[in-house]
Short mmCIF file of C-alpha atoms in Angstrom, two decimals:
data_model
loop_
_atom_site.label_atom_id
_atom_site.label_comp_id
_atom_site.label_asym_id
_atom_site.label_seq_id
_atom_site.Cartn_x
_atom_site.Cartn_y
_atom_site.Cartn_z
CA UNK A 1 255.82 472.93 200.73
CA UNK A 2 254.65 469.32 201.09
CA UNK A 3 257.46 468.10 198.84
CA UNK A 4 260.01 470.01 200.95
CA UNK A 5 258.63 468.55 204.16
CA UNK A 6 258.69 465.07 202.66
CA UNK A 7 262.27 465.49 201.45
CA UNK A 8 263.40 466.67 204.89
CA UNK A 9 261.64 463.85 206.69
CA UNK A 10 263.08 461.26 204.32
CA UNK A 11 266.56 462.66 204.90
CA UNK A 12 266.29 462.98 208.69
CA UNK A 13 263.95 460.13 209.63
CA UNK A 14 264.30 457.77 206.70
CA UNK A 15 261.87 456.73 203.95
CA UNK A 16 259.95 454.24 206.10
CA UNK A 17 259.45 456.27 209.27
CA UNK A 18 255.74 456.72 210.15
CA UNK A 19 256.08 460.53 210.05
CA UNK A 20 257.60 460.32 206.57
CA UNK A 21 254.65 458.16 205.49
CA UNK A 22 252.23 460.77 206.86
CA UNK A 23 253.99 463.41 204.73
CA UNK A 24 253.70 461.17 201.68
CA UNK A 25 249.99 460.71 202.36
CA UNK A 26 249.55 464.48 202.72
CA UNK A 27 251.36 465.08 199.45
CA UNK A 28 249.11 462.57 197.67
CA UNK A 29 246.05 464.39 199.01
CA UNK A 30 247.32 467.76 197.79
CA UNK A 31 248.13 466.35 194.36
CA UNK A 32 244.65 464.85 194.09
CA UNK A 33 243.05 468.12 195.16
CA UNK A 34 245.09 469.90 192.45
CA UNK A 35 243.78 467.47 189.83
CA UNK A 36 247.16 465.80 189.35
CA UNK A 37 245.62 462.35 189.58
CA UNK A 38 248.42 460.29 188.05
CA UNK A 39 250.94 461.73 190.49
CA UNK A 40 248.51 461.34 193.39
CA UNK A 41 247.96 457.70 192.48
CA UNK A 42 251.68 457.05 192.24
CA UNK A 43 252.38 458.61 195.64
CA UNK A 44 249.39 456.78 197.16
CA UNK A 45 250.68 453.45 195.86
CA UNK A 46 254.20 454.12 197.14
CA UNK A 47 252.87 455.14 200.55
CA UNK A 48 250.66 452.06 200.73
CA UNK A 49 253.53 449.73 199.83
CA UNK A 50 255.74 451.26 202.52
CA UNK A 51 252.98 451.15 205.13
CA UNK A 52 252.29 447.49 204.40
CA UNK A 53 255.98 446.73 204.83
CA UNK A 54 256.52 448.81 207.97
CA UNK A 55 253.16 448.68 209.77
CA UNK A 56 251.57 445.52 208.39
CA UNK A 57 248.51 444.98 206.20
CA UNK A 58 245.87 445.54 208.92
CA UNK A 59 247.30 448.57 210.70
CA UNK A 60 244.77 451.45 210.66
CA UNK A 61 247.22 453.72 208.81
CA UNK A 62 247.74 451.05 206.15
CA UNK A 63 243.99 450.63 205.82
CA UNK A 64 243.64 454.40 205.43
CA UNK A 65 246.02 454.11 202.48
CA UNK A 66 243.94 451.30 200.95
CA UNK A 67 240.77 453.34 201.46
CA UNK A 68 242.31 456.53 200.03
CA UNK A 69 243.51 454.72 196.93
CA UNK A 70 240.08 453.10 196.49
CA UNK A 71 238.43 456.54 196.62
CA UNK A 72 240.91 458.01 194.14
CA UNK A 73 240.38 455.16 191.68
CA UNK A 74 236.62 455.37 192.10
CA UNK A 75 236.66 459.10 191.37
CA UNK A 76 238.59 458.29 188.20
CA UNK A 77 235.91 455.69 187.25
CA UNK A 78 238.35 452.80 187.57
CA UNK A 79 235.75 450.72 189.33
CA UNK A 80 237.28 447.24 189.01
CA UNK A 81 240.49 448.33 190.73
CA UNK A 82 238.55 450.35 193.29
CA UNK A 83 236.25 447.44 194.07
CA UNK A 84 239.12 445.18 195.17
CA UNK A 85 240.54 447.88 197.45
CA UNK A 86 237.16 448.78 198.95
CA UNK A 87 236.46 445.13 199.74
CA UNK A 88 239.83 444.80 201.43
CA UNK A 89 239.41 448.03 203.41
CA UNK A 90 235.83 447.29 204.51
CA UNK A 91 236.65 443.76 205.64
CA UNK A 92 239.76 444.81 207.53
CA UNK A 93 238.14 447.87 209.12
CA UNK A 94 235.30 445.66 210.37
CA UNK A 95 237.82 443.31 211.97
CA UNK A 96 240.25 445.91 213.30
CA UNK A 97 237.95 448.78 214.29
CA UNK A 98 234.57 447.04 214.57
CA UNK A 99 231.49 447.22 212.40
CA UNK A 100 230.03 450.28 214.14
CA UNK A 101 233.17 452.43 214.00
CA UNK A 102 232.69 455.68 212.06
CA UNK A 103 235.50 454.88 209.64
CA UNK A 104 234.12 451.39 208.96
CA UNK A 105 230.67 452.84 208.31
CA UNK A 106 232.04 455.56 206.02
CA UNK A 107 234.06 453.00 204.07
CA UNK A 108 231.03 450.74 203.64
CA UNK A 109 228.92 453.72 202.58
CA UNK A 110 231.44 454.81 199.95
CA UNK A 111 231.74 451.22 198.78
CA UNK A 112 227.94 451.02 198.36
CA UNK A 113 227.90 454.31 196.48
CA UNK A 114 230.66 453.10 194.19
CA UNK A 115 228.73 449.91 193.42
CA UNK A 116 225.60 451.91 192.64
CA UNK A 117 227.55 454.39 190.52
CA UNK A 118 229.19 451.54 188.66
CA UNK A 119 225.80 449.95 188.01
CA UNK A 120 223.93 453.12 187.03
CA UNK A 121 226.74 455.30 185.71
CA UNK A 122 228.26 458.30 187.46
CA UNK A 123 225.68 460.72 186.05
CA UNK A 124 222.94 459.03 188.11
CA UNK A 125 224.31 460.60 191.29
CA UNK A 126 225.07 464.18 192.29
CA UNK A 127 228.71 465.30 192.19
CA UNK A 128 230.74 464.24 195.19
CA UNK A 129 231.48 466.87 197.76
CA UNK A 130 234.93 466.46 199.35
CA UNK A 131 234.47 465.85 203.05
CA UNK A 132 237.69 464.22 204.12
CA UNK A 133 236.18 460.77 203.73
CA UNK A 134 233.93 461.20 206.77
CA UNK A 135 230.21 460.77 206.57
CA UNK A 136 227.63 459.89 209.14
CA UNK A 137 224.06 458.73 208.76
CA UNK A 138 221.87 459.46 211.72
CA UNK A 139 218.17 459.91 212.23
CA UNK A 140 218.62 463.65 212.74
CA UNK A 141 219.96 465.96 210.11
CA UNK A 142 223.09 467.78 211.15
CA UNK A 143 223.47 471.52 210.91
CA UNK A 144 225.87 470.92 208.00
CA UNK A 145 223.26 468.82 206.17
CA UNK A 146 220.60 471.49 206.69
CA UNK A 147 223.00 474.17 205.44
CA UNK A 148 223.89 472.12 202.38
CA UNK A 149 220.20 471.45 201.72
CA UNK A 150 219.58 475.19 201.66
CA UNK A 151 222.24 475.45 198.96
CA UNK A 152 220.54 472.59 197.05
CA UNK A 153 223.31 470.13 197.88
CA UNK A 154 221.84 466.89 199.22
CA UNK A 155 223.75 464.31 201.21
CA UNK A 156 223.89 460.75 199.97
CA UNK A 157 220.85 458.47 200.33
CA UNK A 158 223.07 455.44 200.88
CA UNK A 159 223.67 454.55 204.51
CA UNK A 160 225.17 451.26 205.52
#
């Protein structure tokens, strides 16, 4: 379905139209979720290259592509490549969105977790729970956090 949508958008709108790039990003996410990591990485890289060309290197959609690729590479334990992308995304998000923006905070948190995982090995931390890349650290525990705690799934200790 995602491939069909992408093909139609490429044909009608062109390969560099923002809506086409959204379809490419969606396809990459589906491929990653299916465990087809090489394909997901390839589509992520293509999408990122097109976004940089069309939208510029600091556009929020381009930064989302940088961040998504960093997460994918981190989950594949390719920490050196991930590190470069996280640093780029965190720095640009801080400039473009501000240091207190939810996306900036989530990016910095994931970056910190990646550094710790790299230092201590992935087995030192609980398995990652897919959450769409959004995480918040507040003084109060959310209903979701309480529900996960009941199921013995703890949220991350790292808050930046």
